[in-house]
Coordinates of C-alpha atoms in Angstrom, one line a residue:
Chain A
M883 CA 0.0 0.0 0.0
A884 CA 2.8 2.4 0.9
D885 CA 4.4 1.8 -2.5
I886 CA 1.3 2.9 -4.3
A887 CA 1.1 6.0 -2.2
H888 CA 4.4 7.1 -3.6
V889 CA 3.0 7.5 -7.1
P890 CA 3.2 11.2 -8.0
A891 CA 0.1 13.0 -6.8
P892 CA -1.5 14.1 -10.1
A893 CA -2.0 10.5 -11.3
V894 CA -4.7 9.8 -8.8
R895 CA -7.0 12.6 -7.7
H896 CA -9.2 10.9 -5.2
F897 CA -7.1 8.2 -3.8
R898 CA -9.2 5.4 -2.4
S899 CA -7.7 2.3 -0.9
A900 CA -8.5 -0.7 -3.0
S901 CA -9.1 -2.9 0.0
T902 CA -11.7 -1.0 1.9
E903 CA -15.0 0.6 1.4
S904 CA -15.9 4.2 0.7
P905 CA -16.6 6.4 3.8
A906 CA -20.3 6.4 3.0
V907 CA -20.6 2.6 2.9
R908 CA -18.4 2.3 5.9
G909 CA -20.5 4.8 7.9
M910 CA -23.7 2.9 6.9
L911 CA -22.3 -0.5 7.9
I912 CA -21.1 0.9 11.3
T913 CA -24.6 2.4 11.8
I914 CA -26.3 -0.8 11.0
A915 CA -24.1 -2.9 13.3
V916 CA -24.3 -0.4 16.2
A917 CA -28.1 0.0 15.9
F918 CA -28.5 -3.8 15.8
L919 CA -26.4 -4.4 18.9
L920 CA -27.9 -1.5 20.8
S921 CA -31.5 -2.6 20.1
F922 CA -31.0 -6.3 20.6
L923 CA -28.4 -6.3 23.5
V924 CA -28.1 -3.0 25.2
L925 CA -31.9 -2.2 25.5
P926 CA -32.8 -5.5 27.1
L927 CA -30.0 -5.1 29.6
A928 CA -31.0 -1.5 30.3
I929 CA -34.7 -2.4 30.9
V930 CA -33.7 -5.0 33.5
F931 CA -32.1 -2.4 35.7
F932 CA -34.7 0.2 34.9
E933 CA -37.5 -2.0 36.1
A934 CA -35.6 -3.2 39.1
F935 CA -35.1 0.4 40.4
R936 CA -38.4 1.8 39.1
E937 CA -39.9 1.9 42.6
G938 CA -36.7 3.1 44.2
F939 CA -33.6 1.6 45.7
G940 CA -35.6 0.5 48.8
A941 CA -37.9 -1.7 46.8
F942 CA -34.9 -3.3 45.0
I943 CA -33.3 -4.2 48.3
E944 CA -36.6 -5.5 49.6
G945 CA -36.9 -7.6 46.5
I946 CA -33.5 -9.3 46.9
T947 CA -33.7 -9.7 50.7
E948 CA -37.1 -11.3 50.8
K949 CA -37.1 -14.7 52.5
D950 CA -37.7 -16.8 49.4
A951 CA -35.4 -14.7 47.3
L952 CA -32.6 -15.3 49.8
A953 CA -33.3 -19.0 49.8
A954 CA -33.1 -18.9 46.0
I955 CA -29.8 -17.1 46.1
K956 CA -28.4 -19.5 48.6
L957 CA -29.5 -22.6 46.6
T958 CA -28.1 -21.1 43.4
I959 CA -24.7 -20.6 45.1
I960 CA -24.8 -24.2 46.5
V961 CA -25.6 -25.7 43.1
A962 CA -22.8 -23.8 41.4
A963 CA -20.4 -24.6 44.2
I964 CA -21.0 -28.3 43.6
S965 CA -21.3 -28.4 39.8
V966 CA -18.4 -26.1 38.8
P967 CA -15.7 -28.0 40.8
A968 CA -17.2 -31.3 39.6
N969 CA -16.8 -30.2 36.0
L970 CA -13.4 -28.7 36.8
I971 CA -12.0 -32.0 38.0
F972 CA -13.5 -33.7 34.9
G973 CA -12.1 -31.1 32.6
L974 CA -8.6 -31.5 34.0
A975 CA -8.8 -35.3 33.9
A976 CA -10.2 -35.4 30.3
S977 CA -7.8 -32.8 29.0
W978 CA -4.8 -34.6 30.6
A979 CA -5.8 -37.9 28.9
I980 CA -6.6 -36.3 25.6
A981 CA -3.8 -33.8 25.3
K982 CA -0.9 -35.7 26.8
F983 CA -1.5 -39.1 25.2
E984 CA -2.2 -40.7 21.9
F985 CA -4.9 -43.3 22.0
R986 CA -7.6 -44.8 19.8
G987 CA -11.1 -43.2 19.8
K988 CA -9.8 -39.8 20.9
S989 CA -11.8 -37.8 18.5
L990 CA -15.0 -39.7 19.4
L991 CA -14.3 -38.9 23.0
I992 CA -14.0 -35.2 22.2
T993 CA -17.3 -35.3 20.3
L994 CA -19.0 -37.0 23.2
I995 CA -17.8 -34.3 25.6
D996 CA -19.4 -31.6 23.4
L997 CA -22.7 -33.5 23.2
P998 CA -24.6 -31.7 26.0
F999 CA -24.3 -28.5 24.0
S1000 CA -26.5 -29.8 21.3
V1001 CA -29.2 -31.1 23.7
S1002 CA -32.2 -28.8 24.4
P1003 CA -32.1 -27.7 28.1
V1004 CA -35.6 -29.2 28.5
T1005 CA -34.4 -32.6 27.3
S1006 CA -31.4 -32.3 29.7
G1007 CA -33.8 -32.1 32.6
L1008 CA -36.1 -34.8 31.2
I1009 CA -33.5 -37.5 31.0
Y1010 CA -32.9 -37.3 34.7
V1011 CA -36.7 -37.5 35.3
L1012 CA -36.7 -40.7 33.2
L1013 CA -33.9 -42.1 35.4
F1014 CA -34.8 -41.0 38.9
G1015 CA -38.4 -39.8 38.7
A1016 CA -41.2 -41.7 40.4
Q1017 CA -41.9 -43.5 37.1
G1018 CA -38.3 -43.6 36.1
F1019 CA -35.9 -46.6 35.8
F1020 CA -34.6 -46.2 39.4
G1021 CA -37.8 -44.7 40.7
P1022 CA -39.0 -47.7 42.7
F1023 CA -35.6 -48.3 44.2
L1024 CA -35.2 -44.7 45.3
Q1025 CA -38.7 -44.7 46.8
A1026 CA -38.0 -47.9 48.7
H1027 CA -34.9 -46.3 50.2
D1028 CA -36.5 -42.9 50.7
I1029 CA -34.0 -41.1 48.5
Q1030 CA -35.3 -38.1 46.6
I1031 CA -33.4 -36.8 43.6
I1032 CA -36.1 -35.3 41.3
F1033 CA -37.9 -32.3 42.8
A1034 CA -34.9 -32.0 45.2
V1035 CA -31.4 -30.5 45.2
P1036 CA -29.6 -33.5 43.8
G1037 CA -31.7 -33.4 40.7
I1038 CA -31.0 -29.7 40.2
V1039 CA -27.3 -30.3 40.7
L1040 CA -27.3 -33.2 38.2
A1041 CA -29.1 -31.2 35.5
T1042 CA -26.8 -28.3 36.1
I1043 CA -23.7 -30.5 35.7
F1044 CA -25.1 -31.8 32.5
V1045 CA -25.7 -28.5 30.8
T1046 CA -22.3 -27.1 31.9
F1047 CA -20.5 -30.3 31.3
P1048 CA -18.3 -29.3 28.3
F1049 CA -17.4 -25.7 29.3
I1050 CA -14.1 -26.3 31.2
A1051 CA -12.9 -29.3 29.2
R1052 CA -13.3 -27.6 25.9
E1053 CA -11.2 -24.6 27.0
L1054 CA -8.4 -26.9 28.4
I1055 CA -8.1 -29.5 25.6
P1056 CA -6.9 -27.2 22.8
I1057 CA -4.5 -25.2 24.9
M1058 CA -3.0 -28.4 26.5
Q1059 CA -2.7 -30.0 23.0
E1060 CA -0.9 -26.9 21.8
Q1061 CA 1.6 -27.0 24.6
G1062 CA 2.5 -30.6 23.9
T1063 CA 4.3 -32.9 26.4
Q1064 CA 7.9 -31.6 26.4
D1065 CA 7.7 -29.6 29.6
E1066 CA 6.2 -32.6 31.4
E1067 CA 8.8 -34.9 30.0
A1068 CA 11.6 -32.6 31.1
A1069 CA 10.2 -32.4 34.6
L1070 CA 9.7 -36.2 34.9
S1071 CA 13.3 -36.8 33.6
L1072 CA 14.6 -34.5 36.3
G1073 CA 12.9 -36.7 38.9
A1074 CA 9.6 -35.0 39.6
T1075 CA 6.7 -37.3 40.4
G1076 CA 3.6 -37.3 38.2
W1077 CA 1.6 -35.3 40.7
Q1078 CA 4.4 -32.7 41.1
T1079 CA 4.6 -32.4 37.3
F1080 CA 0.9 -31.8 37.0
R1081 CA 0.8 -29.3 39.9
R1082 CA 3.9 -27.3 39.2
I1083 CA 4.2 -27.5 35.4
T1084 CA 0.9 -28.3 33.7
L1085 CA -1.5 -26.3 35.9
P1086 CA 0.5 -23.0 35.8
N1087 CA 0.7 -23.4 32.0
V1088 CA -3.0 -23.5 31.6
K1089 CA -4.1 -21.3 34.5
W1090 CA -5.8 -18.5 32.4
A1091 CA -7.6 -20.9 30.2
L1092 CA -8.8 -22.7 33.3
L1093 CA -10.0 -19.5 34.9
Y1094 CA -11.8 -18.6 31.6
G1095 CA -13.5 -22.0 31.5
V1096 CA -14.6 -21.8 35.2
L1097 CA -16.0 -18.3 34.6
L1098 CA -18.2 -19.4 31.7
C1099 CA -19.2 -22.6 33.5
N1100 CA -20.2 -20.7 36.6
A1101 CA -22.3 -18.1 34.6
R1102 CA -24.2 -20.9 33.0
A1103 CA -24.6 -22.9 36.2
M1104 CA -26.1 -20.0 38.1
G1105 CA -28.3 -18.9 35.2
E1106 CA -29.6 -22.2 33.9
F1107 CA -33.4 -22.3 33.6
G1108 CA -34.8 -24.9 31.3
A1109 CA -33.1 -28.0 32.6
V1110 CA -33.5 -27.0 36.2
S1111 CA -37.2 -26.1 35.8
V1112 CA -37.9 -29.6 34.7
V1113 CA -36.3 -31.3 37.7
S1114 CA -36.9 -28.7 40.4
G1115 CA -40.6 -29.0 41.2
K1116 CA -40.4 -25.3 42.0
I1117 CA -41.0 -25.6 45.8
R1118 CA -40.7 -22.1 47.2
G1119 CA -37.8 -21.6 49.6
K1120 CA -36.6 -25.1 48.9
T1121 CA -36.0 -26.0 45.3
N1122 CA -36.2 -22.7 43.6
T1123 CA -33.0 -21.3 42.1
M1124 CA -32.7 -17.6 41.2
P1125 CA -33.9 -17.9 37.6
L1126 CA -36.9 -20.1 38.8
Q1127 CA -37.8 -17.6 41.5
V1128 CA -37.7 -14.8 38.8
E1129 CA -40.2 -16.8 36.8
I1130 CA -42.5 -17.3 39.7
L1131 CA -42.5 -13.7 40.8
Y1132 CA -43.0 -12.6 37.2
N1133 CA -46.0 -14.8 36.7
E1134 CA -47.5 -13.5 39.9
Y1135 CA -47.2 -9.9 38.5
M1136 CA -44.6 -9.1 41.2
Q1137 CA -42.8 -7.0 38.5
T1138 CA -40.3 -5.2 40.7
A1139 CA -39.3 -8.2 42.8
A1140 CA -38.8 -10.3 39.7
F1141 CA -36.6 -7.6 38.1
A1142 CA -34.7 -7.1 41.3
L1143 CA -33.5 -10.7 41.3
A1144 CA -33.1 -10.5 37.5
A1145 CA -30.9 -7.5 37.9
L1146 CA -28.7 -9.5 40.3
L1147 CA -28.3 -12.1 37.6
A1148 CA -27.7 -9.5 35.0
L1149 CA -25.0 -8.1 37.2
L1150 CA -23.4 -11.5 37.4
A1151 CA -23.5 -11.6 33.6
L1152 CA -21.9 -8.2 33.3
V1153 CA -19.1 -9.1 35.7
T1154 CA -18.5 -12.3 33.8
L1155 CA -18.3 -10.5 30.5
L1156 CA -15.9 -7.9 32.1
I1157 CA -13.5 -10.5 33.5
K1158 CA -13.8 -12.5 30.3
S1159 CA -12.8 -9.5 28.1
V1160 CA -9.9 -8.6 30.4
L1161 CA -8.6 -12.2 30.2
E1162 CA -9.0 -12.1 26.4
W1163 CA -7.1 -8.9 26.0
R1164 CA -4.3 -9.7 28.4
Y1165 CA -3.8 -13.4 27.9
A1166 CA -5.1 -14.0 24.4
D1167 CA -2.2 -16.4 23.6
E1168 CA -2.6 -18.3 26.8
I1169 CA -6.3 -18.9 26.4
A1170 CA -7.3 -21.7 24.0
A1171 CA -6.6 -20.9 20.4
A1172 CA -9.5 -22.8 19.1
R1173 CA -12.4 -20.5 19.9
R1174 CA -15.6 -20.9 18.1
Chain B
M640 CA -5.5 -52.7 31.3
A641 CA -4.8 -49.6 29.3
V642 CA -1.8 -48.8 31.5
A643 CA -0.3 -52.2 31.0
W644 CA -0.5 -51.8 27.3
G645 CA 1.1 -48.4 27.5
Y646 CA 4.4 -49.8 28.6
V647 CA 4.8 -52.4 25.9
P648 CA 8.1 -51.4 24.2
N649 CA 7.8 -50.9 20.5
A650 CA 4.2 -51.6 20.6
P651 CA 2.6 -52.4 17.2
S652 CA 0.4 -49.7 15.8
H653 CA -2.9 -51.5 16.5
V654 CA -2.6 -51.2 20.3
F655 CA -5.0 -48.9 22.1
K656 CA -2.4 -46.3 23.3
K657 CA 1.0 -45.2 22.2
P658 CA 3.7 -45.7 24.9
S659 CA 4.5 -42.6 26.9
V660 CA 6.7 -41.7 29.9
I661 CA 3.9 -39.4 31.3
P662 CA 2.0 -41.1 34.1
G663 CA -1.7 -41.0 34.9
F664 CA -3.3 -42.1 31.7
G665 CA -5.3 -44.9 33.2
L666 CA -6.6 -42.8 36.1
A667 CA -7.4 -39.7 33.9
L668 CA -9.1 -41.6 31.1
G669 CA -10.8 -44.0 33.6
F670 CA -12.2 -41.1 35.6
S671 CA -13.3 -39.2 32.5
L672 CA -15.1 -42.1 30.9
T673 CA -16.9 -43.0 34.2
Y674 CA -18.0 -39.4 34.7
L675 CA -19.0 -39.0 31.1
S676 CA -21.1 -42.2 31.3
I677 CA -22.8 -41.3 34.5
I678 CA -23.7 -37.7 33.6
V679 CA -24.2 -37.9 29.9
L680 CA -24.3 -41.3 28.2
I681 CA -26.5 -43.3 30.6
P682 CA -29.1 -40.6 31.0
L683 CA -29.3 -40.1 27.2
A684 CA -29.4 -43.8 26.7
A685 CA -32.4 -43.9 29.1
L686 CA -34.2 -41.5 26.8
V687 CA -33.6 -43.6 23.7
L688 CA -34.5 -46.8 25.7
K689 CA -37.7 -45.3 26.9
T690 CA -38.6 -44.2 23.4
S691 CA -37.9 -47.6 21.9
A692 CA -40.1 -49.2 24.6
L693 CA -43.0 -47.2 23.1
G694 CA -43.0 -49.2 19.9
W695 CA -43.1 -47.7 16.5
E696 CA -46.9 -47.3 16.2
E697 CA -47.2 -45.4 19.4
F698 CA -44.2 -43.3 18.6
W699 CA -45.6 -42.4 15.2
R700 CA -49.0 -41.6 16.7
I701 CA -47.3 -39.0 19.0
A702 CA -45.0 -37.7 16.4
T703 CA -47.9 -37.0 14.0
D704 CA -50.2 -35.6 16.6
P705 CA -51.3 -32.3 15.2
R706 CA -50.2 -30.4 18.3
T707 CA -46.7 -32.0 18.2
V708 CA -46.4 -31.2 14.5
A709 CA -47.5 -27.6 15.0
A710 CA -45.0 -27.1 17.9
L711 CA -42.2 -28.6 15.8
R712 CA -43.2 -26.4 12.9
V713 CA -43.2 -23.2 15.1
S714 CA -39.8 -24.1 16.7
F715 CA -38.2 -24.9 13.4
G716 CA -39.8 -22.2 11.1
I717 CA -39.0 -19.4 13.5
S718 CA -35.6 -20.7 14.4
L719 CA -34.7 -20.8 10.7
A720 CA -35.9 -17.2 10.2
A721 CA -34.0 -16.0 13.3
A722 CA -30.8 -17.8 12.3
A723 CA -31.0 -16.3 8.8
V724 CA -31.3 -12.8 10.3
N725 CA -28.4 -13.5 12.5
A726 CA -26.3 -14.7 9.6
A727 CA -26.9 -11.4 7.8
F728 CA -26.5 -9.0 10.7
G729 CA -23.8 -11.2 12.4
F730 CA -21.8 -10.9 9.3
I731 CA -22.0 -7.2 9.2
V732 CA -21.2 -6.9 12.9
A733 CA -18.2 -9.1 12.5
W734 CA -17.0 -7.1 9.5
V735 CA -17.4 -3.8 11.3
L736 CA -15.7 -5.0 14.5
V737 CA -12.7 -6.4 12.6
R738 CA -12.2 -4.0 9.7
Y739 CA -13.2 -0.6 11.1
E740 CA -12.0 1.6 14.0
F741 CA -14.5 3.7 15.8
P742 CA -15.2 4.8 19.3
G743 CA -16.8 2.1 21.5
R744 CA -15.7 -0.7 19.3
R745 CA -14.1 -2.7 22.2
V746 CA -17.2 -2.4 24.4
L747 CA -19.5 -3.5 21.6
D748 CA -17.1 -6.4 20.9
A749 CA -17.3 -7.5 24.5
I750 CA -21.1 -7.1 24.7
V751 CA -21.7 -9.5 21.8
D752 CA -21.3 -12.4 24.2
L753 CA -24.1 -11.1 26.4
P754 CA -26.7 -13.7 25.3
F755 CA -24.2 -16.4 26.4
A756 CA -23.7 -14.8 29.8
L757 CA -27.2 -13.5 30.6
P758 CA -29.5 -16.2 32.1
T759 CA -32.3 -17.0 29.6
A760 CA -35.1 -16.3 32.1
V761 CA -33.7 -12.8 32.5
A762 CA -33.5 -12.3 28.8
G763 CA -37.1 -13.5 28.5
I764 CA -38.7 -11.1 30.9
A765 CA -36.5 -8.2 29.7
L766 CA -37.6 -8.8 26.0
T767 CA -41.2 -9.1 27.1
A768 CA -41.0 -5.8 29.0
L769 CA -39.5 -4.1 26.0
Y770 CA -41.9 -5.5 23.4
A771 CA -45.2 -5.5 25.4
K772 CA -47.6 -2.9 24.2
N773 CA -46.6 -0.4 26.9
G774 CA -42.9 -1.2 26.6
W775 CA -40.2 1.0 25.1
I776 CA -40.3 -0.7 21.7
G777 CA -43.8 -2.1 21.9
Q778 CA -45.4 1.3 22.2
L779 CA -43.6 2.4 19.0
A780 CA -44.8 -0.7 17.1
E781 CA -48.4 -0.7 18.4
P782 CA -49.6 2.3 16.4
L783 CA -48.2 0.6 13.3
G784 CA -50.5 -2.3 14.0
L785 CA -47.5 -4.4 14.9
K786 CA -48.1 -6.7 17.9
I787 CA -44.9 -8.4 18.9
A788 CA -45.1 -9.7 22.4
Y789 CA -47.3 -12.8 22.9
T790 CA -47.2 -13.6 19.2
P791 CA -44.9 -15.7 17.0
K792 CA -43.0 -12.4 16.3
G793 CA -42.0 -12.3 19.9
I794 CA -40.5 -15.8 19.6
F795 CA -38.6 -14.6 16.6
I796 CA -37.2 -11.6 18.6
A797 CA -36.1 -13.9 21.5
L798 CA -34.4 -16.4 19.1
V799 CA -32.5 -13.6 17.3
F800 CA -31.3 -12.5 20.7
I801 CA -30.2 -15.9 21.8
G802 CA -28.4 -16.8 18.5
L803 CA -26.7 -13.4 18.0
P804 CA -23.2 -14.3 19.1
F805 CA -22.8 -17.4 17.0
V806 CA -22.3 -16.0 13.6
V807 CA -20.2 -13.0 14.9
R808 CA -17.9 -15.3 16.8
T809 CA -17.4 -17.8 14.0
V810 CA -16.8 -15.2 11.2
Q811 CA -14.6 -12.9 13.4
P812 CA -11.5 -15.1 13.7
V813 CA -11.6 -16.1 10.0
L814 CA -11.8 -12.4 9.1
E815 CA -9.0 -11.5 11.4
D816 CA -6.7 -14.2 9.9
M817 CA -7.6 -13.1 6.3
S818 CA -4.8 -11.1 4.8
V819 CA -5.8 -8.0 2.8
E820 CA -3.2 -8.9 0.1
A821 CA -5.7 -11.0 -1.9
E822 CA -8.1 -8.1 -1.9
E823 CA -5.3 -5.7 -3.0
A824 CA -4.3 -8.1 -5.7
A825 CA -7.8 -8.2 -7.0
A826 CA -8.1 -4.4 -7.0
T827 CA -4.7 -4.1 -8.8
L828 CA -6.0 -6.5 -11.4
G829 CA -8.9 -4.1 -12.0
A830 CA -11.7 -5.5 -9.9
S831 CA -14.1 -3.1 -8.4
R832 CA -14.6 -3.2 -4.7
R833 CA -18.0 -4.9 -5.2
Q834 CA -16.4 -7.6 -7.4
T835 CA -13.6 -8.1 -4.9
F836 CA -16.1 -8.5 -2.1
F837 CA -18.3 -11.1 -3.9
R838 CA -15.5 -13.0 -5.7
V839 CA -12.6 -12.9 -3.2
V840 CA -13.9 -12.1 0.3
L841 CA -17.3 -13.8 0.5
P842 CA -16.1 -17.2 -0.7
V843 CA -13.6 -17.3 2.2
L844 CA -16.1 -16.2 4.8
L845 CA -19.0 -18.3 3.5
P846 CA -18.2 -21.6 5.4
A847 CA -17.8 -19.7 8.7
T848 CA -21.0 -17.8 8.2
L849 CA -22.9 -21.1 7.4
T850 CA -21.3 -22.7 10.5
G851 CA -22.5 -19.8 12.6
F852 CA -25.9 -20.0 11.0
A853 CA -26.2 -23.8 11.9
L854 CA -25.0 -23.2 15.4
A855 CA -27.5 -20.4 15.9
L856 CA -30.2 -22.7 14.5
A857 CA -29.3 -25.6 16.7
R858 CA -29.4 -23.3 19.8
A859 CA -32.7 -21.7 18.8
V860 CA -34.5 -25.0 18.1
G861 CA -33.9 -26.2 21.7
E862 CA -34.3 -22.8 23.4
Y863 CA -36.8 -22.5 26.2
G864 CA -36.1 -19.9 28.8
S865 CA -36.0 -16.7 26.8
V866 CA -38.9 -17.7 24.6
I867 CA -41.7 -18.8 27.0
F868 CA -42.2 -15.4 28.6
I869 CA -42.7 -13.5 25.3
A870 CA -44.4 -16.2 23.2
G871 CA -47.9 -16.2 24.6
N872 CA -47.7 -20.0 24.4
I873 CA -51.0 -20.5 22.4
P874 CA -51.2 -24.1 21.2
F875 CA -50.9 -24.4 17.4
V876 CA -49.8 -20.8 17.2
S877 CA -47.0 -19.8 19.5
E878 CA -46.2 -23.0 21.4
I879 CA -42.6 -24.2 20.9
A880 CA -41.6 -27.9 21.1
P881 CA -39.6 -27.7 24.3
L882 CA -42.6 -26.2 26.0
L883 CA -44.8 -29.0 24.8
I884 CA -42.3 -31.5 26.3
I885 CA -42.8 -29.8 29.7
I886 CA -46.6 -29.6 29.3
R887 CA -46.7 -33.4 28.5
L888 CA -44.5 -34.0 31.5
T889 CA -46.8 -32.1 33.9
E890 CA -49.7 -34.1 32.5
F891 CA -47.6 -37.2 33.5
N892 CA -47.7 -38.2 29.8
Y893 CA -44.1 -39.5 29.9
A894 CA -44.5 -41.3 26.6
A895 CA -45.3 -38.1 24.7
A896 CA -42.6 -36.1 26.5
T897 CA -40.0 -38.8 25.7
A898 CA -41.0 -39.1 22.1
I899 CA -40.9 -35.4 21.4
A900 CA -37.6 -35.1 23.2
T901 CA -36.2 -37.9 21.0
I902 CA -37.3 -36.2 17.8
M903 CA -35.6 -33.0 19.0
L904 CA -32.5 -35.0 19.9
A905 CA -32.4 -36.6 16.4
I906 CA -32.8 -33.2 14.8
S907 CA -29.9 -31.8 16.9
F908 CA -27.7 -34.7 15.9
V909 CA -28.4 -34.0 12.2
L910 CA -27.5 -30.4 12.8
L911 CA -24.3 -31.4 14.7
L912 CA -23.3 -33.6 11.8
F913 CA -24.0 -30.8 9.3
I914 CA -21.9 -28.4 11.5
N915 CA -18.9 -30.8 11.6
L916 CA -19.1 -31.3 7.8
L917 CA -19.1 -27.5 7.4
Q918 CA -16.1 -27.1 9.6
A919 CA -14.2 -29.8 7.8
W920 CA -15.1 -28.0 4.5
S921 CA -14.0 -24.7 6.0
R922 CA -10.6 -26.1 7.1
K923 CA -10.0 -27.7 3.8
R924 CA -10.9 -24.5 2.0
L925 CA -8.7 -22.3 4.1
A926 CA -5.8 -24.7 3.9
H927 CA -5.8 -24.5 0.1
G928 CA -5.9 -20.7 0.3

């Protein structure tokens, strides 16, 4: 491009770069993109906070400190606190096996790990009802032993683990594959044990990708609605997570209370996006290269 | 078993795993497979098993039930329309974010992922509040005779929202990796900007755009949370297939719920296959320049 610019001035009067659009087209495209994003993303976000604070800050606080709302917040945190670490351990084990070794059926395994992403949330809940519900395969057994999974916390945890299953593994697998096995082999040859190698070499190498995966996994775990609504039974103060409580309040025309809890969830989403962007800007190379 | 094989020196190529000095393969793979089976494979197998227990006739009766067909048609038709809109606008958004510099670009780039991060129930009530007849957008549309909330148009809006990031995020990296040299060469050879775009740029971006379209479609077909608040949920008109599964479940009609879920699962597998083929095509295409 610089070379062309050196052509004596009179030759080209209105120089226009060959590889970009005219200012008019450019301005139009930017306007379309910005208008699209503003109306489809920013407006919905804005109205959540607008509705939450419509009746003042006091009403908002009242909404999120009400007894059932607090129970919902607590349950949401408990569910995330179980399902995220469970998927974290799985993600580490699966990526260790897939990235550090060559074995048959590897690509099939990777496909199977991604499977939950292509299942409707409602179906994700239904499959556990079919297994553990009163009419399910294990229903009679569970009833005989007085164990409740569906319409109770274990069912909610299982459904949440299912829908967030691939998040951490799919961040770790590409980055670990990219890093290869040389660091680990060097550590092992210098006398480190397998566990030391994992903890001191592998983990620090993937820490940002790991954090990234945990962040996305947590956001989905706390916000999951469809799968959880099938297995929860929606018992107030007992099996309602925050999104389910939002639904109940909304259907009862408790607009402000519903949006107050929704604003809390929207805040979680915003914080997630913020940390995610910071990670992407600062550690782009250390987060998985294969991003869809 | 796998571990023992791993240490066979000069193992022939047909063994399960290549030898390696790194420990922990048996434990890591064993744990992964167990966890995968308990959480994903066995529950999904239960769904298939339950469906096959119905028998073909019963399955067919449920699948061709007018309400089932209507719900599937609503889910599919509107998902296709929403994914198409996302393909067009997502392409423009990706283009603008990669090629142009303007104030606020980084913030817009970050916010594209909002539909991934925002819980679907929150999106659902927010969109309903926006498009209801006294909402910010609804009151503008109402005088034009346009009723959006509680109609199929509302479903369309929710599905555009939920599918928005897919096309942007699949096209963006391809566009970033694309060198402008090919475009400059085309221009040097006398092509107009329009010709360059349609003959040089678009063919490279087409596979990624189609992949994004298919991903958005797959997501939209199964979507539940953001849709049910704004849909109105009128049977035969604005009732989506995932909602019908839940309705059948609350009626204790497990057979119908299972059958509809299996149909949806089959559809997602077809889409998944299609997406994998597209990605293979895209890789091949990019590799050959």
